[in-house]
Tab-separated table of C-alpha atoms and ligand atoms in Angstrom:
chain	number	residue	atom	x	y	z
I	73	MET	CA	-64.136	210.510	-7.573
I	74	ALA	CA	-67.049	208.325	-6.268
I	75	THR	CA	-68.797	212.248	-6.841
I	76	THR	CA	-67.613	212.912	-10.178
I	77	LEU	CA	-68.157	209.852	-11.383
I	78	SER	CA	-72.447	209.815	-10.481
I	79	LEU	CA	-71.982	213.708	-11.617
I	80	LEU	CA	-70.657	213.279	-14.873
I	81	THR	CA	-72.776	210.067	-16.125
I	82	LYS	CA	-76.017	211.393	-15.078
I	83	THR	CA	-75.472	213.892	-17.857
I	84	ARG	CA	-76.331	210.690	-20.068
I	85	LYS	CA	-79.273	211.405	-20.447
I	86	ASP	CA	-79.051	214.858	-21.761
I	87	PHE	CA	-77.459	212.801	-25.023
I	88	PRO	CA	-80.590	211.303	-26.531
I	89	ILE	CA	-78.479	209.145	-28.859
I	90	LEU	CA	-77.232	206.805	-25.381
I	91	GLY	CA	-80.698	205.551	-24.791
I	92	ARG	CA	-80.307	204.010	-28.437
I	93	ASN	CA	-79.531	199.720	-28.977
I	94	VAL	CA	-77.512	198.485	-31.068
I	95	ASN	CA	-77.538	194.671	-32.703
I	96	GLY	CA	-80.017	194.136	-29.633
I	97	LYS	CA	-77.940	195.603	-26.920
I	98	PRO	CA	-77.307	199.242	-25.233
I	99	LEU	CA	-75.329	200.802	-27.003
I	100	ALA	CA	-71.691	201.624	-25.352
I	101	TYR	CA	-69.746	204.011	-27.505
I	102	LEU	CA	-66.334	203.837	-26.835
I	103	ASP	CA	-65.697	206.010	-29.943
I	104	ASN	CA	-64.668	209.074	-28.463
I	105	ALA	CA	-61.565	210.290	-29.350
I	106	ALA	CA	-63.236	209.641	-33.208
I	107	THR	CA	-66.171	212.342	-33.110
I	108	SER	CA	-68.205	212.954	-29.674
I	109	GLN	CA	-71.608	212.907	-28.952
I	110	LYS	CA	-73.748	215.488	-28.800
I	111	PRO	CA	-75.869	216.741	-26.143
I	112	ARG	CA	-79.822	217.810	-26.479
I	113	GLN	CA	-78.761	221.875	-26.015
I	114	VAL	CA	-76.613	221.198	-28.745
I	115	ILE	CA	-78.678	219.843	-31.186
I	116	GLU	CA	-81.744	222.303	-30.415
I	117	ALA	CA	-78.936	225.158	-30.402
I	118	ILE	CA	-78.544	224.614	-34.192
I	119	SER	CA	-82.697	224.083	-34.176
I	120	ALA	CA	-83.001	227.143	-33.271
I	121	TYR	CA	-81.213	228.837	-35.627
I	122	TYR	CA	-82.949	227.697	-38.597
I	123	GLU	CA	-86.419	227.402	-37.124
I	124	ASN	CA	-85.722	231.829	-36.075
I	125	TYR	CA	-83.009	233.896	-37.042
I	126	ASN	CA	-81.721	231.711	-40.395
I	127	ALA	CA	-79.673	234.068	-42.092
I	128	ASN	CA	-76.067	235.113	-43.756
I	129	ILE	CA	-73.368	237.164	-41.522
I	130	HIS	CA	-71.896	240.721	-42.148
I	131	ARG	CA	-73.771	241.319	-44.924
I	132	GLY	CA	-77.763	242.356	-44.366
I	133	ILE	CA	-78.969	244.934	-42.558
I	134	HIS	CA	-82.109	243.354	-41.491
I	135	ARG	CA	-82.854	241.688	-37.868
I	136	LEU	CA	-82.552	238.372	-38.875
I	137	SER	CA	-79.248	239.361	-40.432
I	138	GLU	CA	-77.871	241.144	-36.932
I	139	GLU	CA	-79.268	238.369	-34.736
I	140	ALA	CA	-76.644	235.442	-36.976
I	141	THR	CA	-74.036	237.346	-37.059
I	142	ALA	CA	-74.237	238.428	-32.779
I	143	ALA	CA	-74.383	234.724	-32.400
I	144	TYR	CA	-71.645	233.619	-34.569
I	145	GLU	CA	-69.626	236.466	-33.230
I	146	GLU	CA	-70.660	234.951	-29.731
I	147	ALA	CA	-69.600	231.868	-30.809
I	148	HIS	CA	-65.944	232.825	-31.015
I	149	LYS	CA	-65.779	234.463	-27.891
I	150	LYS	CA	-66.808	231.184	-26.117
I	151	ALA	CA	-64.326	229.552	-27.686
I	152	ALA	CA	-61.336	232.738	-27.031
I	153	GLY	CA	-62.365	231.970	-23.482
I	154	LEU	CA	-62.678	228.621	-23.036
I	155	ILE	CA	-58.806	228.630	-24.091
I	156	GLY	CA	-58.385	231.726	-22.382
I	157	ALA	CA	-57.489	233.466	-25.860
I	158	ARG	CA	-58.066	237.453	-26.639
I	159	GLU	CA	-60.143	238.701	-29.673
I	160	GLY	CA	-59.264	238.192	-32.746
I	161	GLU	CA	-56.940	235.352	-32.157
I	162	ILE	CA	-59.733	232.319	-32.889
I	163	ILE	CA	-60.266	232.147	-36.187
I	164	PHE	CA	-63.150	229.457	-37.064
I	165	THR	CA	-62.205	226.876	-39.888
I	166	LYS	CA	-64.217	223.511	-40.939
I	167	ASN	CA	-61.874	221.412	-38.432
I	168	THR	CA	-58.575	220.312	-37.007
I	169	THR	CA	-57.045	219.629	-40.508
I	170	GLU	CA	-58.081	222.904	-41.947
I	171	SER	CA	-56.501	224.943	-39.087
I	172	LEU	CA	-53.391	222.540	-39.080
I	173	ASN	CA	-53.398	223.054	-43.601
I	174	LEU	CA	-54.215	226.757	-43.438
I	175	LEU	CA	-51.130	226.837	-41.544
I	176	ALA	CA	-48.827	224.889	-43.540
I	177	TYR	CA	-50.507	227.238	-47.161
I	178	SER	CA	-49.803	230.168	-45.139
I	179	ILE	CA	-46.427	229.982	-43.264
I	180	GLY	CA	-45.326	226.867	-44.518
I	181	LEU	CA	-45.149	228.390	-48.638
I	182	THR	CA	-42.710	230.744	-46.972
I	183	LEU	CA	-40.244	228.236	-46.076
I	184	ARG	CA	-36.565	228.403	-47.826
I	185	PRO	CA	-33.947	224.813	-49.093
I	186	GLY	CA	-32.674	224.697	-45.752
I	187	ASP	CA	-35.346	225.812	-43.228
I	188	GLU	CA	-36.387	223.117	-41.200
I	189	ILE	CA	-39.862	221.513	-39.747
I	190	VAL	CA	-39.583	219.482	-36.583
I	191	LEU	CA	-42.553	216.713	-35.816
I	192	THR	CA	-43.093	213.643	-33.816
I	193	GLU	CA	-43.305	210.239	-34.806
I	194	ALA	CA	-46.800	210.080	-33.614
I	195	GLU	CA	-48.534	212.735	-35.299
I	196	HIS	CA	-51.838	212.471	-36.924
I	197	HIS	CA	-51.644	212.898	-40.102
I	198	SER	CA	-53.182	215.585	-40.115
I	199	ASN	CA	-50.536	216.874	-38.608
I	200	LEU	CA	-47.805	215.294	-40.966
I	201	VAL	CA	-48.887	215.086	-44.418
I	202	PRO	CA	-49.393	219.217	-44.964
I	203	TRP	CA	-45.880	219.241	-43.899
I	204	GLN	CA	-44.359	217.040	-45.568
I	205	GLN	CA	-46.003	218.245	-48.736
I	206	VAL	CA	-45.590	221.800	-47.400
I	207	ALA	CA	-41.788	220.549	-47.991
I	208	LYS	CA	-41.636	218.895	-50.894
I	209	ILE	CA	-42.749	222.117	-52.342
I	210	THR	CA	-40.374	223.997	-50.601
I	211	GLN	CA	-37.568	222.142	-50.994
I	212	SER	CA	-36.927	222.722	-46.477
I	213	GLN	CA	-36.776	219.126	-44.423
I	214	VAL	CA	-39.227	217.693	-42.166
I	215	LYS	CA	-37.387	216.122	-39.303
I	216	PHE	CA	-39.492	213.458	-36.646
I	217	ALA	CA	-38.323	213.295	-32.889
I	218	GLN	CA	-38.821	209.385	-31.975
I	219	VAL	CA	-41.612	208.001	-29.463
I	220	ASN	CA	-40.061	205.334	-27.325
I	221	GLU	CA	-42.207	201.348	-27.400
I	222	LYS	CA	-45.124	203.559	-25.606
I	223	GLY	CA	-45.311	206.113	-27.670
I	224	GLU	CA	-43.909	208.160	-25.452
I	225	LEU	CA	-41.972	211.635	-26.985
I	226	ASP	CA	-38.240	211.010	-25.707
I	227	MET	CA	-37.215	214.492	-24.971
I	228	GLU	CA	-33.636	214.459	-25.938
I	229	HIS	CA	-34.011	213.185	-28.805
I	230	PHE	CA	-36.763	216.762	-29.897
I	231	GLN	CA	-34.297	218.922	-28.066
I	232	SER	CA	-31.412	217.849	-30.076
I	233	LEU	CA	-33.746	218.233	-33.351
I	234	VAL	CA	-34.937	222.001	-32.574
I	235	THR	CA	-31.946	224.206	-33.839
I	236	ARG	CA	-31.355	227.537	-35.487
I	237	ASN	CA	-32.883	226.071	-38.917
I	238	THR	CA	-35.706	225.003	-37.297
I	239	ARG	CA	-38.801	227.133	-38.194
I	240	ILE	CA	-41.758	225.131	-37.278
I	241	VAL	CA	-42.149	222.767	-34.324
I	242	ALA	CA	-45.588	221.047	-34.800
I	243	ALA	CA	-46.989	217.809	-32.404
I	244	ALA	CA	-49.792	217.155	-30.709
I	245	HIS	CA	-50.705	217.741	-27.300
I	246	VAL	CA	-52.444	214.170	-26.624
I	247	THR	CA	-51.837	211.281	-29.118
I	248	ASN	CA	-54.586	209.949	-30.943
I	249	ALA	CA	-53.070	206.339	-31.097
I	250	PHE	CA	-52.021	205.707	-27.988
I	251	GLY	CA	-53.777	208.729	-25.753
I	252	ALA	CA	-49.814	209.719	-24.434
I	253	ILE	CA	-49.681	214.099	-23.638
I	254	ASN	CA	-46.647	215.441	-25.100
I	255	PRO	CA	-44.938	218.226	-22.075
I	256	VAL	CA	-45.816	221.068	-25.051
I	257	LYS	CA	-45.341	224.248	-22.758
I	258	GLU	CA	-41.533	222.764	-22.611
I	259	MET	CA	-41.192	222.245	-26.538
I	260	ALA	CA	-42.738	225.589	-26.940
I	261	GLU	CA	-39.818	227.329	-24.400
I	262	ILE	CA	-36.920	225.142	-26.527
I	263	ALA	CA	-38.786	226.054	-30.281
I	264	HIS	CA	-39.233	229.474	-28.852
I	265	SER	CA	-35.461	229.702	-27.867
I	266	GLU	CA	-33.878	228.415	-31.241
I	267	GLY	CA	-36.471	230.997	-32.516
I	268	ALA	CA	-39.147	228.694	-34.012
I	269	LEU	CA	-42.868	228.584	-33.851
I	270	MET	CA	-44.826	225.814	-32.008
I	271	VAL	CA	-47.901	224.706	-33.048
I	272	VAL	CA	-49.895	222.288	-30.968
I	273	ASP	CA	-52.954	220.009	-32.615
I	274	ALA	CA	-55.120	219.550	-29.439
I	275	ALA	CA	-58.045	217.754	-31.398
I	276	GLN	CA	-57.439	215.605	-28.177
I	277	SER	CA	-56.848	217.623	-25.573
I	278	VAL	CA	-59.150	220.222	-25.832
I	279	PRO	CA	-61.740	218.707	-25.220
I	280	HIS	CA	-61.176	216.847	-22.418
I	281	MET	CA	-58.524	218.787	-19.926
I	282	PRO	CA	-58.101	222.365	-19.230
I	283	VAL	CA	-55.802	224.288	-21.633
I	284	SER	CA	-54.676	227.881	-21.521
I	285	ALA	CA	-52.957	229.240	-24.709
I	286	SER	CA	-51.314	231.453	-22.089
I	287	GLN	CA	-50.284	228.795	-19.596
I	288	LEU	CA	-48.738	226.768	-23.077
I	289	GLY	CA	-47.300	229.500	-23.784
I	290	CYS	CA	-47.556	228.294	-28.249
I	291	ASP	CA	-48.386	230.381	-31.570
I	292	PHE	CA	-50.985	228.180	-32.628
I	293	ILE	CA	-53.528	225.403	-31.414
I	294	ALA	CA	-55.923	223.486	-33.661
I	295	PHE	CA	-59.118	221.382	-32.440
I	296	SER	CA	-62.331	220.734	-33.781
I	297	SER	CA	-65.969	220.977	-32.475
I	298	HIS	CA	-67.233	217.358	-33.156
I	299	LYS	CA	-65.190	216.317	-30.880
I	300	MET	CA	-66.237	217.994	-27.492
I	301	LEU	CA	-70.197	217.948	-28.127
I	302	GLY	CA	-70.709	220.329	-30.479
I	303	PRO	CA	-71.163	219.852	-34.561
I	304	THR	CA	-68.851	218.531	-37.299
I	305	GLY	CA	-67.669	220.840	-39.819
I	306	ILE	CA	-66.761	223.633	-37.639
I	307	GLY	CA	-62.928	224.007	-35.861
I	308	VAL	CA	-60.761	226.184	-34.188
I	309	LEU	CA	-57.487	227.753	-35.304
I	310	TYR	CA	-55.993	229.975	-32.625
I	311	GLY	CA	-53.369	231.984	-33.514
I	312	ARG	CA	-51.134	234.333	-31.343
I	313	LYS	CA	-52.506	237.568	-32.614
I	314	SER	CA	-48.751	239.175	-33.418
I	315	GLU	CA	-48.153	236.085	-35.748
I	316	LEU	CA	-51.775	235.968	-37.345
I	317	GLU	CA	-50.827	239.496	-38.135
I	318	LYS	CA	-48.098	238.894	-39.916
I	319	MET	CA	-49.700	236.230	-42.016
I	320	HIS	CA	-51.542	236.426	-45.246
I	321	PRO	CA	-54.528	234.604	-45.835
I	322	PHE	CA	-54.981	231.307	-47.080
I	323	LEU	CA	-58.239	231.265	-48.862
I	324	TYR	CA	-59.927	234.766	-50.497
I	325	GLY	CA	-63.235	235.947	-51.312
I	326	GLY	CA	-65.858	237.579	-49.929
I	327	ASP	CA	-65.898	238.377	-45.621
I	328	MET	CA	-62.263	238.663	-45.759
I	329	ILE	CA	-61.857	241.973	-47.087
I	330	LYS	CA	-61.809	245.599	-46.079
I	331	GLU	CA	-61.690	247.427	-49.608
I	332	VAL	CA	-61.318	245.662	-53.011
I	333	SER	CA	-60.576	247.266	-56.582
I	334	TYR	CA	-60.088	245.901	-59.976
I	335	GLU	CA	-55.945	245.985	-58.459
I	336	GLU	CA	-55.931	245.555	-55.039
I	337	THR	CA	-57.336	244.282	-51.980
I	338	LYS	CA	-57.219	245.133	-48.687
I	339	PHE	CA	-57.749	242.488	-46.443
I	340	ASN	CA	-60.149	242.169	-43.189
I	341	GLU	CA	-58.796	242.610	-39.842
I	342	LEU	CA	-58.362	239.311	-37.180
I	343	PRO	CA	-60.404	237.629	-36.971
I	344	TRP	CA	-61.626	237.687	-40.242
I	345	LYS	CA	-58.837	238.096	-43.043
I	346	PHE	CA	-59.185	233.669	-42.430
I	347	GLU	CA	-63.077	233.446	-42.617
I	348	ALA	CA	-63.427	233.896	-46.197
I	349	GLY	CA	-66.905	233.176	-47.466
I	350	THR	CA	-70.107	232.089	-45.711
I	351	PRO	CA	-68.863	230.200	-43.234
I	352	ASN	CA	-70.904	227.293	-41.376
I	353	ILE	CA	-72.989	229.388	-39.274
I	354	SER	CA	-75.588	227.194	-37.652
I	355	GLY	CA	-72.270	224.670	-36.814
I	356	ALA	CA	-70.553	227.840	-35.238
I	357	ILE	CA	-73.560	228.432	-32.967
I	358	GLY	CA	-74.101	224.688	-31.898
I	359	PHE	CA	-70.286	224.688	-30.934
I	360	GLY	CA	-71.001	228.020	-29.323
I	361	ALA	CA	-73.569	225.151	-27.752
I	362	ALA	CA	-71.369	222.610	-26.938
I	363	ILE	CA	-68.432	225.072	-25.595
I	364	ASP	CA	-71.201	226.253	-22.475
I	365	TYR	CA	-71.872	222.997	-21.510
I	366	LEU	CA	-68.482	221.757	-21.029
I	367	CYS	CA	-67.797	224.763	-19.330
I	368	LYS	CA	-70.740	224.859	-16.761
I	369	ILE	CA	-69.830	221.002	-15.565
I	370	GLY	CA	-65.987	222.428	-16.069
I	371	LEU	CA	-62.972	220.588	-18.252
I	372	ASP	CA	-61.616	219.480	-14.878
I	373	SER	CA	-64.073	217.295	-13.927
I	374	VAL	CA	-64.575	216.032	-17.164
I	375	GLN	CA	-60.541	215.362	-17.218
I	376	SER	CA	-60.842	213.654	-13.412
I	377	HIS	CA	-64.151	211.378	-14.789
I	378	GLU	CA	-61.809	210.226	-17.710
I	379	GLN	CA	-59.062	209.754	-16.044
I	380	ALA	CA	-60.919	207.369	-13.217
I	381	LEU	CA	-62.353	205.422	-16.170
I	382	THR	CA	-59.383	205.265	-17.478
I	383	ARG	CA	-57.649	204.111	-14.525
I	384	HIS	CA	-60.216	201.810	-13.911
I	385	ALA	CA	-60.333	199.886	-18.081
I	386	LEU	CA	-56.346	199.580	-17.340
I	387	LYS	CA	-56.748	197.329	-14.117
I	388	ARG	CA	-59.783	195.394	-15.878
I	389	LEU	CA	-58.238	194.958	-18.887
I	390	ALA	CA	-54.721	193.771	-17.478
I	391	GLU	CA	-57.329	190.654	-15.699
I	392	GLU	CA	-58.096	189.893	-19.611
I	393	LYS	CA	-56.128	186.978	-20.710
I	394	ASP	CA	-54.671	187.559	-24.424
I	395	VAL	CA	-54.853	191.285	-23.962
I	396	LEU	CA	-51.906	193.394	-24.489
I	397	VAL	CA	-52.350	197.374	-24.234
I	398	TYR	CA	-49.756	200.134	-25.721
I	399	GLY	CA	-49.052	203.583	-24.564
I	400	PRO	CA	-47.842	205.423	-21.177
I	401	GLU	CA	-48.532	205.204	-17.498
I	402	LYS	CA	-49.541	208.566	-17.770
I	403	ARG	CA	-52.207	209.028	-20.598
I	404	ALA	CA	-55.208	210.809	-21.781
I	405	GLY	CA	-58.765	208.839	-22.042
I	406	ILE	CA	-57.570	206.436	-24.935
I	407	ILE	CA	-56.212	202.895	-24.388
I	408	SER	CA	-55.400	201.106	-27.551
I	409	PHE	CA	-54.438	197.342	-27.447
I	410	ASN	CA	-54.877	193.820	-29.173
I	411	ILE	CA	-56.227	190.647	-28.222
I	412	GLY	CA	-53.618	187.813	-29.359
I	413	ASN	CA	-53.247	187.549	-32.907
I	414	VAL	CA	-56.754	188.904	-33.703
I	415	HIS	CA	-57.117	191.506	-36.457
I	416	PRO	CA	-57.730	194.788	-34.800
I	417	HIS	CA	-61.352	194.821	-37.364
I	418	ASP	CA	-62.267	191.588	-36.384
I	419	ALA	CA	-62.546	192.238	-32.773
I	420	ALA	CA	-64.207	195.511	-33.442
I	421	ALA	CA	-66.724	194.315	-35.358
I	422	ILE	CA	-67.529	191.477	-32.971
I	423	LEU	CA	-67.690	194.882	-29.913
I	424	ASP	CA	-70.403	196.073	-32.447
I	425	MET	CA	-72.456	192.900	-32.228
I	426	GLU	CA	-72.522	193.012	-28.527
I	427	GLY	CA	-73.196	197.153	-28.756
I	428	ILE	CA	-70.017	198.174	-28.262
I	429	ALA	CA	-68.376	201.141	-30.726
I	430	VAL	CA	-64.516	201.022	-30.459
I	431	ARG	CA	-62.344	202.447	-33.087
I	432	ALA	CA	-59.918	199.850	-35.044
I	433	GLY	CA	-56.917	200.673	-37.582
I	434	HIS	CA	-53.986	202.501	-37.730
I	435	HIS	CA	-56.329	205.621	-36.071
I	436	CYS	CA	-54.580	207.797	-39.492
I	437	ALA	CA	-51.034	207.469	-38.336
I	438	MET	CA	-49.970	204.748	-40.538
I	439	PRO	CA	-46.047	205.671	-39.822
I	440	LEU	CA	-46.106	205.233	-36.029
I	441	MET	CA	-48.113	201.760	-36.531
I	442	LYS	CA	-45.369	200.992	-39.137
I	443	LYS	CA	-42.701	201.473	-35.952
I	444	MET	CA	-44.166	199.930	-33.793
I	445	GLY	CA	-44.864	196.927	-36.134
I	446	LEU	CA	-48.396	196.268	-35.775
I	447	GLN	CA	-50.654	196.478	-38.347
I	448	GLY	CA	-53.255	198.603	-36.539
I	449	THR	CA	-54.972	198.268	-32.621
I	450	VAL	CA	-58.515	198.074	-31.272
I	451	ARG	CA	-58.990	201.448	-29.061
I	452	ALA	CA	-61.184	202.425	-27.039
I	453	SER	CA	-61.497	206.277	-25.972
I	454	PHE	CA	-63.980	207.201	-23.379
I	455	TYR	CA	-65.593	210.982	-22.609
I	456	LEU	CA	-68.094	212.315	-19.979
I	457	TYR	CA	-70.582	210.089	-20.224
I	458	ASN	CA	-68.925	206.778	-20.287
I	459	THR	CA	-69.511	204.899	-16.889
I	460	LYS	CA	-67.273	201.998	-15.372
I	461	ALA	CA	-69.983	199.283	-16.223
I	462	GLU	CA	-69.968	200.294	-20.185
I	463	ILE	CA	-66.057	199.049	-19.498
I	464	GLY	CA	-66.673	195.944	-17.460
I	465	ARG	CA	-69.133	195.485	-20.899
I	466	LEU	CA	-65.823	195.647	-22.930
I	467	ALA	CA	-63.497	193.620	-20.842
I	468	GLU	CA	-66.674	190.842	-20.649
I	469	ALA	CA	-66.724	190.929	-24.283
I	470	LEU	CA	-63.093	190.901	-24.733
I	471	GLU	CA	-63.471	187.160	-23.338
I	472	LYS	CA	-65.918	186.602	-26.146
I	473	VAL	CA	-63.551	188.045	-29.082
I	474	ARG	CA	-61.270	185.573	-27.560
I	475	LYS	CA	-63.133	182.421	-27.443
I	476	VAL	CA	-64.505	182.961	-30.958
I	477	PHE	CA	-60.579	183.111	-32.288
I	478	LYS	CA	-59.119	180.245	-29.832
O	680	LIG	N1	-58.482	212.176	-35.162
O	680	LIG	C1	-58.985	209.562	-34.558
O	680	LIG	O1	-60.418	208.731	-34.600
O	680	LIG	P1	-59.957	216.098	-38.020
O	680	LIG	O2	-60.826	214.956	-38.419
O	680	LIG	O3	-59.736	217.046	-39.051
O	680	LIG	O4	-61.384	217.272	-36.842
O	680	LIG	O5	-59.262	216.328	-36.777
O	680	LIG	C2	-58.005	215.268	-37.355
O	680	LIG	C3	-56.928	215.224	-36.277
O	680	LIG	C4	-56.247	215.592	-35.889
O	680	LIG	N2	-55.434	215.585	-34.701
O	680	LIG	C5	-55.894	213.929	-33.654
O	680	LIG	C6	-54.322	214.321	-33.174
O	680	LIG	C7	-56.562	213.383	-34.001
O	680	LIG	O6	-56.843	212.503	-33.399
O	680	LIG	C8	-57.334	213.891	-35.332
O	680	LIG	C9	-58.753	213.604	-35.616
O	680	LIG	C10	-59.495	210.572	-34.902
O	680	LIG	O7	-58.430	209.606	-34.155
O	680	LIG	C11	-59.904	210.755	-36.714
O	680	LIG	S1	-58.640	210.427	-37.849
């Protein structure tokens, strides 16, 4: 494990921002579940596009447009390679939220009264609100599979909710508030046995572990570039080709068409049918560079590095007085906790004074926090460039938090 740790912490030199100070202290960036930092390779790929071949795609018959088109399409291939998808199965969106909304608008609006959508109680608002609103419009019903006090899904309850009425099951692969890992492969099998579609919100898994669309066996996977070393404003919706072919576009306009008359429109082939208008070209190119970077390191190495850090952090936090850690034993690199009765925002503000960036609050999972009886938590989340020394600094700073509020 020491080898993995040293291999990955060596990557720190690629991240210019990690060299800065915050409040006079070296930055310890432990807010990776919110967004990750970007390596020089990604920043340079974006600059290279604007400096050398900035042009619109799929339109111009000129050299710059051809180069931009090739790079944009190559980014789709890289994203497909990352999760073992086929050509045409990768749609670029703005982010995970837009990917899930695309599904809600396209498939969700075909639901009828009596149809059911099954979610879990631990969903991020992005995988809850779109379905809740679609259910209101279509008079279908949303059901929530229970999680226990550690944030782990109750599979028996989940199974009891999935019936012949279920049309869609949607769940996070890794939950962002507590880091629980859902058995999405088994969930997909249960969904399919009742004829329902399986949607996986992989915003917190694809950046941190090997994910294979075929091994998960689900129909749709959503994730964001900005959480995996890439730029903001670009995300992915993977869809099983046979399902995407049946679906209606979500946005209409340029580039998503094959032929238009005043009366009729023939839609473009996959994936362009779902990518209306000028897309985020520089974002896609930067995202492609981020995927190259992650693949060179290997997502299995990223995962074992984060697991080592998480084990270390859990042990270290257990030694701290008054620190209550939430979430299951088996978890991703996300640790939610509170310090006595200190408000999470106050704790995060003191950590910031020490140069430590964490997230505090409800983590866009308000119903889950309410169910757990929490006003919020402090959340530390790790990535490939984090070190044990940063975890040591977090633990020491928590001691200060405790003393300030004693
Ligand atoms: N969670 C967090 O701090 P976007 O914002 O569209 O890229 O991702 C939305 C999203 C969807 N699902 C899960 C499981 C997520 O964690 C997130 C983003 C961030 O936890 C920002 S709220």
